[in-house]
mmCIF file of C-alpha atoms in Angstrom:
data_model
loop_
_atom_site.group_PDB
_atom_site.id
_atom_site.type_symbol
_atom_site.label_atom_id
_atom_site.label_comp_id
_atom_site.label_asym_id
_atom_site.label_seq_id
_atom_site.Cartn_x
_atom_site.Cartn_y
_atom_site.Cartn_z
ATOM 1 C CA UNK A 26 -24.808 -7.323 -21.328
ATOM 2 C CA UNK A 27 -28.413 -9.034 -20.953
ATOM 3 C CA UNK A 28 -29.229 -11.327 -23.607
ATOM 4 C CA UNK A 29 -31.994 -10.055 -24.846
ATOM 5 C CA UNK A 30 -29.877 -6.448 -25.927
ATOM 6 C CA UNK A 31 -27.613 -9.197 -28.650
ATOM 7 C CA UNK A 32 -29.043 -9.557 -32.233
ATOM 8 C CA UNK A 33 -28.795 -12.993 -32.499
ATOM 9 C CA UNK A 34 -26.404 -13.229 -36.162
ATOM 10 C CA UNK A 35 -23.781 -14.890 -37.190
ATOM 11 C CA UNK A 36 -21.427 -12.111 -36.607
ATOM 12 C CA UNK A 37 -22.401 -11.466 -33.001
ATOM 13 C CA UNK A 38 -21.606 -15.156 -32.271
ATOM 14 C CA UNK A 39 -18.205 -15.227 -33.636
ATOM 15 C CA UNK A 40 -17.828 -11.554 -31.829
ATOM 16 C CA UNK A 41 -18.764 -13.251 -29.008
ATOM 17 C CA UNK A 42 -16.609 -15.792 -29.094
ATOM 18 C CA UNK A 43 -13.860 -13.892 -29.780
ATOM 19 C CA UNK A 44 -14.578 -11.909 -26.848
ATOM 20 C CA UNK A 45 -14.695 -15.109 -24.640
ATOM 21 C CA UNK A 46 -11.539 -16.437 -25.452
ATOM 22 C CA UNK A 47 -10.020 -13.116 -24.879
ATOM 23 C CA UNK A 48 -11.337 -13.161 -21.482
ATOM 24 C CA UNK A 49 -10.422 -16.245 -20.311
ATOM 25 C CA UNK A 50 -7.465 -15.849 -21.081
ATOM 26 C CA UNK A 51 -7.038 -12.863 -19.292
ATOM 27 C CA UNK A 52 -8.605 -14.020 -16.408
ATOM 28 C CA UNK A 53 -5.799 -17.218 -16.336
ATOM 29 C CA UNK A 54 -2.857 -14.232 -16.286
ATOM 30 C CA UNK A 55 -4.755 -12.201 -13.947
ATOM 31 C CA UNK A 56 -5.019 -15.327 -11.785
ATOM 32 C CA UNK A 57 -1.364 -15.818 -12.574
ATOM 33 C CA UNK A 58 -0.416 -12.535 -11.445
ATOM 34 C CA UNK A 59 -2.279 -12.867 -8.027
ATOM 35 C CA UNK A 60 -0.944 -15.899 -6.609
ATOM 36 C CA UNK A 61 2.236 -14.557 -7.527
ATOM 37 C CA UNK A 62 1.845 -11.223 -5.518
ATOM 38 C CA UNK A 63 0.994 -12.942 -2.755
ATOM 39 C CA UNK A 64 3.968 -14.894 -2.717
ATOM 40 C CA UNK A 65 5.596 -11.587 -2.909
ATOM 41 C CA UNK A 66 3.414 -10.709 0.021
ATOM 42 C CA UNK A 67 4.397 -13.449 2.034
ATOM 43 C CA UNK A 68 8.298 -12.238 1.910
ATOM 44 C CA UNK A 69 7.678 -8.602 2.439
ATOM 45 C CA UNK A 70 5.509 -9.182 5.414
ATOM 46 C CA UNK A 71 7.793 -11.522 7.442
ATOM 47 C CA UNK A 72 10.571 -8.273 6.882
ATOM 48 C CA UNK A 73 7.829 -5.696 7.653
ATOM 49 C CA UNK A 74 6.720 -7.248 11.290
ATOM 50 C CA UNK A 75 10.243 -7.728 12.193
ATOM 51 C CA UNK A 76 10.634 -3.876 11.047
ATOM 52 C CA UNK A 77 8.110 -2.906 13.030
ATOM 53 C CA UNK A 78 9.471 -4.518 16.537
ATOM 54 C CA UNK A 79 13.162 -3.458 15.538
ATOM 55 C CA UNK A 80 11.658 0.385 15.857
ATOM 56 C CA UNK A 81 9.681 -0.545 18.464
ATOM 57 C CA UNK A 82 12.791 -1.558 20.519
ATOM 58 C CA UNK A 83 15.133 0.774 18.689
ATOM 59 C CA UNK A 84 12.608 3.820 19.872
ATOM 60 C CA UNK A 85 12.611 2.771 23.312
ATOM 61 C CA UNK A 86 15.983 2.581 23.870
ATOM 62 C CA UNK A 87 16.447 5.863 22.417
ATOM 63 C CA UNK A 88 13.547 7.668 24.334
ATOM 64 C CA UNK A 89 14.947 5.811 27.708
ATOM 65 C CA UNK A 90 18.555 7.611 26.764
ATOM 66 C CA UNK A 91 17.070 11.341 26.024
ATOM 67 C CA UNK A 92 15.042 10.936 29.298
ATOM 68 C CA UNK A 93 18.404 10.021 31.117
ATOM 69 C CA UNK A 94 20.290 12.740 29.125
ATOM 70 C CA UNK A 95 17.700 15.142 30.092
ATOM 71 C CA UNK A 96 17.132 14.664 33.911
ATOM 72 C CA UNK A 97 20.875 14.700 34.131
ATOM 73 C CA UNK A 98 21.997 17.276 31.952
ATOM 74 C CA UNK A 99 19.018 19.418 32.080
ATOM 75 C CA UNK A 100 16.657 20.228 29.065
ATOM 76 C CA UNK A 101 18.563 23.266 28.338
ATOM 77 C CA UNK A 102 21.473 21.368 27.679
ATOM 78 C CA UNK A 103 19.879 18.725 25.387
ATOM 79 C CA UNK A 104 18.036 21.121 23.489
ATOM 80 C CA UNK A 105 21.148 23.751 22.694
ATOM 81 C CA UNK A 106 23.508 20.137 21.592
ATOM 82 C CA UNK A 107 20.087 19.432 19.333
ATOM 83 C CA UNK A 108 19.479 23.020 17.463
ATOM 84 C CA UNK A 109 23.311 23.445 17.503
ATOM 85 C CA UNK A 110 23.755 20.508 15.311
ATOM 86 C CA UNK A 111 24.294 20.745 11.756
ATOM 87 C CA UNK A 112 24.075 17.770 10.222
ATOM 88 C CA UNK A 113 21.285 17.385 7.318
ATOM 89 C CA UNK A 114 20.547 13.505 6.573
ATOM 90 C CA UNK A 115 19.233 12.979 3.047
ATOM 91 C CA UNK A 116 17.649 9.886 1.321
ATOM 92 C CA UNK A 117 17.267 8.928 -2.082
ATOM 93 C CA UNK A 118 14.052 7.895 -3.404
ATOM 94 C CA UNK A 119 14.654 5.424 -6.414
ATOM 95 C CA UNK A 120 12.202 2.197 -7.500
ATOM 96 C CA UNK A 121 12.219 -0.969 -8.345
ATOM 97 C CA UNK A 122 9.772 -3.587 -10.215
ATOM 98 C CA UNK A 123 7.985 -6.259 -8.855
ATOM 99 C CA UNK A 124 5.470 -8.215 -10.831
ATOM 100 C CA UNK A 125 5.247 -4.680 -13.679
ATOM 101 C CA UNK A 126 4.356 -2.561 -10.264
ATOM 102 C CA UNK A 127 7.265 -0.209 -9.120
ATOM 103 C CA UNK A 128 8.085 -0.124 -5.579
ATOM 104 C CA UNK A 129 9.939 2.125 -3.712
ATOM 105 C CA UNK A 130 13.571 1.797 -3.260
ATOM 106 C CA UNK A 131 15.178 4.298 -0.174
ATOM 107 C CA UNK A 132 18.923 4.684 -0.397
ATOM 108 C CA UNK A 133 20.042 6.652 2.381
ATOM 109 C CA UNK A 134 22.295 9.273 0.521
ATOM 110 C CA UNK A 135 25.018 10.008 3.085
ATOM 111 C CA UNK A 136 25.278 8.172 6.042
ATOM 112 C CA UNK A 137 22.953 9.161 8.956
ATOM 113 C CA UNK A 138 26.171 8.681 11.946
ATOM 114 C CA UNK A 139 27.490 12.084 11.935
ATOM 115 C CA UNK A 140 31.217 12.328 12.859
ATOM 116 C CA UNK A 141 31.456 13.852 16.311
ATOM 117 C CA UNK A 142 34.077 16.765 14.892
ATOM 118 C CA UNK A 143 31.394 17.746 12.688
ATOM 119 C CA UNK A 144 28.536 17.843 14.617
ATOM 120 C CA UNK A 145 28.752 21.508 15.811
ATOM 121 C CA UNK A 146 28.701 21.560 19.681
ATOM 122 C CA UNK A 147 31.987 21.434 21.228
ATOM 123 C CA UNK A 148 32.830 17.725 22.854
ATOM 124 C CA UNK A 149 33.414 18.734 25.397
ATOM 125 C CA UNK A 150 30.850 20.697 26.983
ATOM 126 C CA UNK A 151 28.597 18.408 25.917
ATOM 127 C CA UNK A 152 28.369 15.010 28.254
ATOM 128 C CA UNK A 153 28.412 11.401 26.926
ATOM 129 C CA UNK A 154 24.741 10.783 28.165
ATOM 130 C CA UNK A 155 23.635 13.348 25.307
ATOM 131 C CA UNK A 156 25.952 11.902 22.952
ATOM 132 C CA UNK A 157 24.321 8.127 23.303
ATOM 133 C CA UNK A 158 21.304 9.294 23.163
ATOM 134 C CA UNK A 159 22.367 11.180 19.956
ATOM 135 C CA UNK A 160 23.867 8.021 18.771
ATOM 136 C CA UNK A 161 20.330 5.751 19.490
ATOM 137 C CA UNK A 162 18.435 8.405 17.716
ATOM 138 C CA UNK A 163 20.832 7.747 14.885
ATOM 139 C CA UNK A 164 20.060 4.216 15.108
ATOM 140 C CA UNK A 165 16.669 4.561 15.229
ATOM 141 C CA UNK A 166 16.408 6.809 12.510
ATOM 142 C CA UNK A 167 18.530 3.825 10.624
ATOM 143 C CA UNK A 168 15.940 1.427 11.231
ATOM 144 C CA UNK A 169 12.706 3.778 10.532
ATOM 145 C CA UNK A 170 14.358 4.489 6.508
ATOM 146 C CA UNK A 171 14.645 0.964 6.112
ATOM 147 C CA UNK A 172 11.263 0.726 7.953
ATOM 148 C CA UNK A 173 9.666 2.744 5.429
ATOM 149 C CA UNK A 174 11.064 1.183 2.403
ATOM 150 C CA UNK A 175 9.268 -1.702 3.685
ATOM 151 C CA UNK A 176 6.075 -0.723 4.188
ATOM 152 C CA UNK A 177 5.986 0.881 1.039
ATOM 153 C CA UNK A 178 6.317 -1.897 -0.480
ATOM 154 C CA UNK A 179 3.573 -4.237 1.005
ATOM 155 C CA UNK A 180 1.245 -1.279 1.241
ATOM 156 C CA UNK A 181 1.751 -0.894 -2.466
ATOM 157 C CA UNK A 182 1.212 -4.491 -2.596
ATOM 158 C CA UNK A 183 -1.471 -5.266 -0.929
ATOM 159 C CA UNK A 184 -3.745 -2.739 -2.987
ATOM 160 C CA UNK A 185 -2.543 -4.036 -6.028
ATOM 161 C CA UNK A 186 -3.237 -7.369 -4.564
ATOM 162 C CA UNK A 187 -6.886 -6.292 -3.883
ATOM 163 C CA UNK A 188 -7.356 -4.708 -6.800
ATOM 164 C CA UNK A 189 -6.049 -7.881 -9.053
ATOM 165 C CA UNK A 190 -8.484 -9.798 -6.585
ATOM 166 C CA UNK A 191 -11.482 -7.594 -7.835
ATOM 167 C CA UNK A 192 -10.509 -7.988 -11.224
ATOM 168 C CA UNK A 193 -10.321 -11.831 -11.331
ATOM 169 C CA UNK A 194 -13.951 -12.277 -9.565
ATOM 170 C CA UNK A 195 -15.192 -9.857 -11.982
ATOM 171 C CA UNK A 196 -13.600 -11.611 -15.114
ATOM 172 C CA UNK A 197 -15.093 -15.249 -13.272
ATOM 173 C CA UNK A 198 -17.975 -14.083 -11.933
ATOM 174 C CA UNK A 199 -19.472 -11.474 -13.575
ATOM 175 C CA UNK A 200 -17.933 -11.110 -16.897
ATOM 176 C CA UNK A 201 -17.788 -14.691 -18.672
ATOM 177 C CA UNK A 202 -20.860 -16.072 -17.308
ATOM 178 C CA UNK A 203 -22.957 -13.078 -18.974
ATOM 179 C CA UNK A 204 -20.641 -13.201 -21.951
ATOM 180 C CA UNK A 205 -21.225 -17.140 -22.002
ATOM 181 C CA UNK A 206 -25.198 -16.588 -21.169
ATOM 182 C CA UNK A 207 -25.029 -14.538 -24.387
ATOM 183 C CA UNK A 208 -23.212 -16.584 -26.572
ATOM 184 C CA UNK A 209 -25.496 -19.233 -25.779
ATOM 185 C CA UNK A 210 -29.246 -17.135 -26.475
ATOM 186 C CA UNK A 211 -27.573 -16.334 -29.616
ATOM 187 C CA UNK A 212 -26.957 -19.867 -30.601
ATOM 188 C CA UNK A 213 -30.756 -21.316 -29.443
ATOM 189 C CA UNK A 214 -31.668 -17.962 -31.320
ATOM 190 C CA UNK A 215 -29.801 -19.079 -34.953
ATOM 191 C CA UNK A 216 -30.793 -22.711 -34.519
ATOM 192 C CA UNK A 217 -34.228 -21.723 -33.875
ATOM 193 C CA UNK A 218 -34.312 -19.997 -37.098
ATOM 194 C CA UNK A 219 -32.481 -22.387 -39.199
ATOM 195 C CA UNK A 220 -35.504 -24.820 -37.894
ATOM 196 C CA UNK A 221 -38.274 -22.309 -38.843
ATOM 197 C CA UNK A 222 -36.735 -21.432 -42.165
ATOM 198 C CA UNK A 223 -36.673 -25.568 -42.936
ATOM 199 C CA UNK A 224 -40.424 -26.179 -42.069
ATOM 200 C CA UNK A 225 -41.312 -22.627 -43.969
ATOM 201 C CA UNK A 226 -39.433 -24.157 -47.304
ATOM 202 C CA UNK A 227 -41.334 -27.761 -46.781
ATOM 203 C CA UNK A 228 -44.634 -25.209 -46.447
ATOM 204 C CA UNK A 229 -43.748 -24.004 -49.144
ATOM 205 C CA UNK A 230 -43.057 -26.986 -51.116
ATOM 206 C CA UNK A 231 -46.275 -28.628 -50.248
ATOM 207 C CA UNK A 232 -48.085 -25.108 -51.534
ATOM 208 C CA UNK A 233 -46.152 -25.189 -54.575
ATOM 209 C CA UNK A 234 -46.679 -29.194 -55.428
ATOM 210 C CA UNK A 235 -50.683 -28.823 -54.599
ATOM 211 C CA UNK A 236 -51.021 -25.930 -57.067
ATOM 212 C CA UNK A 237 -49.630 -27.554 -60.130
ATOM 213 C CA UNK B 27 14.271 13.442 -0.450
ATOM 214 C CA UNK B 28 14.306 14.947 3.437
ATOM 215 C CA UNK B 29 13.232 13.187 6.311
ATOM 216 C CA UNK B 30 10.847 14.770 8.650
ATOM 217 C CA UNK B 31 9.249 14.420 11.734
ATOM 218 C CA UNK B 32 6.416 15.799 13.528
ATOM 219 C CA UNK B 33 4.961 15.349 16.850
ATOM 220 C CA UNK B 34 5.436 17.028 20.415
ATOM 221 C CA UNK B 35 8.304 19.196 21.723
ATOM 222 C CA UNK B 36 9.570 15.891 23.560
ATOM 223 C CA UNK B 37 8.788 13.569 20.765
ATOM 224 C CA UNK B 38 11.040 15.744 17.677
ATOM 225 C CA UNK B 39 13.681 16.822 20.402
ATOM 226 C CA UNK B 40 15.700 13.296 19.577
ATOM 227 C CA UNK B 41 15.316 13.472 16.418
ATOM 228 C CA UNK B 42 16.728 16.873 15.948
ATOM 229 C CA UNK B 43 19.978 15.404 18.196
ATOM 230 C CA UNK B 44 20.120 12.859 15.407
ATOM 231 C CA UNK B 45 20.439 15.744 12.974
ATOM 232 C CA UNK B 46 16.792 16.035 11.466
ATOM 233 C CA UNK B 47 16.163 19.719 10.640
ATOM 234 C CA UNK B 48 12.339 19.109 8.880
ATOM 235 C CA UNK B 49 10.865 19.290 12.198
ATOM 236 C CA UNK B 50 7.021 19.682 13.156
ATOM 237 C CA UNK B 51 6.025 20.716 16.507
ATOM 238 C CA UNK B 52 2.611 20.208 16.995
ATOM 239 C CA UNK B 53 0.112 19.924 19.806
ATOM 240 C CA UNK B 54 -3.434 18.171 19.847
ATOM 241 C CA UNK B 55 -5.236 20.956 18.290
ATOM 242 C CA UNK B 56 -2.779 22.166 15.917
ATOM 243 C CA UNK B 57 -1.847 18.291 14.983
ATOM 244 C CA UNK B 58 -4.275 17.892 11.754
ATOM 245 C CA UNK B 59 -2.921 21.460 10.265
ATOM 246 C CA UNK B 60 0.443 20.555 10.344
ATOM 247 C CA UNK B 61 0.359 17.278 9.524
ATOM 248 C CA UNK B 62 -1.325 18.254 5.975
ATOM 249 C CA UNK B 63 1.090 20.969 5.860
ATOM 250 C CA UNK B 64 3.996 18.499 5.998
ATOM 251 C CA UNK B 65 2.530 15.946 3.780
ATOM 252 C CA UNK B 66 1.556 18.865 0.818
ATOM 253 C CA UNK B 67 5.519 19.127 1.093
ATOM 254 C CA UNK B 68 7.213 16.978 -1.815
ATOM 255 C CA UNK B 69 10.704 17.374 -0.589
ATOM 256 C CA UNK B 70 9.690 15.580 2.049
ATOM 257 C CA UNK B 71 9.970 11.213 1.778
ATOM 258 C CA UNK B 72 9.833 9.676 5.154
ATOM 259 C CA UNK B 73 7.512 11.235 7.807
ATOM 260 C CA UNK B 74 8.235 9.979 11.266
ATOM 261 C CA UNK B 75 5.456 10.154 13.868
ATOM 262 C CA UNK B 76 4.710 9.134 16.887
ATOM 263 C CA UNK B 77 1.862 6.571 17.040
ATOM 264 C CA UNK B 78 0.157 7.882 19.842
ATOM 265 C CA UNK B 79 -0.458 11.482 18.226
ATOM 266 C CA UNK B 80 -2.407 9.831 15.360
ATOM 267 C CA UNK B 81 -5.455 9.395 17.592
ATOM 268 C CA UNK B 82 -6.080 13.288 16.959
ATOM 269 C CA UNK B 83 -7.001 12.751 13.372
ATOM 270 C CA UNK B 84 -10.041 11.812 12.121
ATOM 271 C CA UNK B 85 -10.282 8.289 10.681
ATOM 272 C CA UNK B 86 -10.530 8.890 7.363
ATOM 273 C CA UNK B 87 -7.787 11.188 7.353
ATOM 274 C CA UNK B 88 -5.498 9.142 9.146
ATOM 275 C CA UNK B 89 -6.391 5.991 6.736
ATOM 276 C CA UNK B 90 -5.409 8.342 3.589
ATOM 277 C CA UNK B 91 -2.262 9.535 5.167
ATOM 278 C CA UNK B 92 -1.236 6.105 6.354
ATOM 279 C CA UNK B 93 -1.631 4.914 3.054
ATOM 280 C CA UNK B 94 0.575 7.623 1.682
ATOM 281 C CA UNK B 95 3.551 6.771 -0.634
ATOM 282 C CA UNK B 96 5.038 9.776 -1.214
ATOM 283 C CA UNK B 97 5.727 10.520 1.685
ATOM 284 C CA UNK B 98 6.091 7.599 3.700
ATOM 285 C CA UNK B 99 4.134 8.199 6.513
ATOM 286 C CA UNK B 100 6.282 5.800 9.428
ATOM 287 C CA UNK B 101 4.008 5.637 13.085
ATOM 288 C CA UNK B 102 6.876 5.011 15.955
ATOM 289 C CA UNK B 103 6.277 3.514 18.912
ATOM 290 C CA UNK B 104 3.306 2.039 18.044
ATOM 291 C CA UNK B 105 1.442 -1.135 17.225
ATOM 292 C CA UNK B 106 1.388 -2.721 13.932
ATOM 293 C CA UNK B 107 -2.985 -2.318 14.216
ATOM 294 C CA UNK B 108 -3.074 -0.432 10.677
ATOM 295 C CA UNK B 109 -1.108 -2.778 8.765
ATOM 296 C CA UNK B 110 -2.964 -5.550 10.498
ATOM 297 C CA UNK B 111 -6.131 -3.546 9.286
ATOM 298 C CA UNK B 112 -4.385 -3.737 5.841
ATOM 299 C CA UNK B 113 -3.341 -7.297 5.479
ATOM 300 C CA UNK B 114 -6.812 -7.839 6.759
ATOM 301 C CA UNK B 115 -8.826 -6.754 4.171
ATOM 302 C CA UNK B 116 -6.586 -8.007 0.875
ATOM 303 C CA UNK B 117 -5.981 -11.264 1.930
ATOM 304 C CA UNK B 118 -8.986 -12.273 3.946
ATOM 305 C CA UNK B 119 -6.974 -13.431 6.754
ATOM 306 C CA UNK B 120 -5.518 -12.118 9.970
ATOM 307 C CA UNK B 121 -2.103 -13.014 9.234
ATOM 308 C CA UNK B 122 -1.010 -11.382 12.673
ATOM 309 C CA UNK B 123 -2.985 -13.427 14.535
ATOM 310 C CA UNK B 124 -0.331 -15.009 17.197
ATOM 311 C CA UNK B 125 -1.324 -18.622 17.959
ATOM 312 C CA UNK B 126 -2.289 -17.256 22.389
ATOM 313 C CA UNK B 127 -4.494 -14.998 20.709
#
């Protein structure tokens, strides 16, 4: 709001006023609410890089086990154990708050290790190389849910940290100095009348005492 | 909530042997169609991919589905360059910075 857009009365000062205190203290909670999401931050992110090199290594293994799997048994092999399979693994998608913001919360619904009776090829036409690498798949597949639960969560808060960020420098740089700059024409501008209205009453005094 | 993966024939093999059955095969060229077809899909909540294959979409579209919370899009095997990106940009600082770097 430019300062020359205000009327300069009374009731725009004490709007004004109003309006500053408001913001201020909004800007002290905003503040309040950023330094706290970054200490929130700083937890998640420790969890999410050691995340990341857990699937790293957990991925590795597993790919090093199909490629075993497959040059031994053949890709015919691998592939029939992996379409005859039955299992279905599920997750469960529920949330939790931090600071007001919900984050993701991944349950994993039933657990992701299917029992070899019930996995649908026979045991034993099926070797144990195919049935590791099953097993570090499993693992892997472990680590990636919890991965993902994760990342959700500092994704999710590092926008709201950048948007809270936005917000604050608006509210201290923008906001309160032009709602301050205002405050203050409007002021000069009422005091500046008061004066005028003082000397145009002596005027008129003078006027008044030289005509009788 | 399923879990899904998409990627090459080689890449989703393992993950059907660990009993995924929302599986995307996709090639290079047939990457970006499938990939939107997969994330339009809200039974799906954790998309596995493989790191490599996101160099066949275009920036922008890989930023947006990175960013993606429903689903989860998960890169494996890769770096940890797009959070990096991320942290980057909110905090102001390149928290991943390792102290040889």
């Amino acid at each position: 709001m430019a300062s020359h857009e205000i009327t300069p009365t009374r009731s725009v000062l004490m709007e004004l006023k109003k309006k500053i205190k408001l913001s201020q203290s909004g800007y002290k909670i905003m503040k309040m609410k950023r330094d706290g999401l970054i200490i929130e931050f700083f937890e998640v992110l420790e969890k999410a890089r050691k995340m990341r090199a857990g699937v790293l290594s957990d991925y590795e293994t597993a790919m090093r086990k199909i490629t075993v799997a497959r040059a031994v048994e053949g890709d015919i092999a691998v592939k029939s154990a992996a379409y005859a399979l039955k299992a279905d693994p599920q997750v469960k998608l529920g949330s939790k708050s931090i600071m007001g913001m919900m984050v993701p919360k991944v349950e994993i619904a039933e657990s992701l290790h299917t029992n070899i009776t019930e996995k649908g090829y026979g045991v034993i036409s099926t070797s144990t190389l195919i049935e590791e690498a099953a097993a570090a798949f499993e693992k892997l597949l472990d680590t990636l849910v919890r991965a993902a639960e994760i990342e959700t969560t500092m994704k999710k808060l590092l926008d709201e940290i950048e948007r809270t960020k936005r917000r604050v420098n608006a509210l201290e740089f923008k906001i309160i100095p032009e709602l301050k700059d205002s405050e203050r024409f409007v002021k000069f501008r009422l005091e500046e009348m008061e004066r005028e209205n003082t000397t145009r009453l002596k005027h008129l005094k003078k006027k008044g005492e030289a005509a009788e | 909530m399923q879990i899904a993966v998409i990627g090459t024939d080689e890449f989703v093999l393992g993950f059907r042997l660990a009993g995924l059955r929302r599986v995307f095969v996709a090639d290079k060229e047939t990457y970006q169609e499938k990939m939107s077809e997969a994330m339009s899909d809200s039974n799906i909540g954790i998309l596995a991919v493989d790191a490599k294959d996101l160099d066949f979409l275009p920036t922008n579209v890989r930023t947006k589905y990175l960013d993606s919370i429903q689903p989860v899009v998960v890169p494996v095997g890769g770096d940890e360059s797009d959070l990096r990106e991320k942290v980057k940009r909110a905090i102001g600082v390149d928290l991943y910075k390792t102290e040889d770097e």
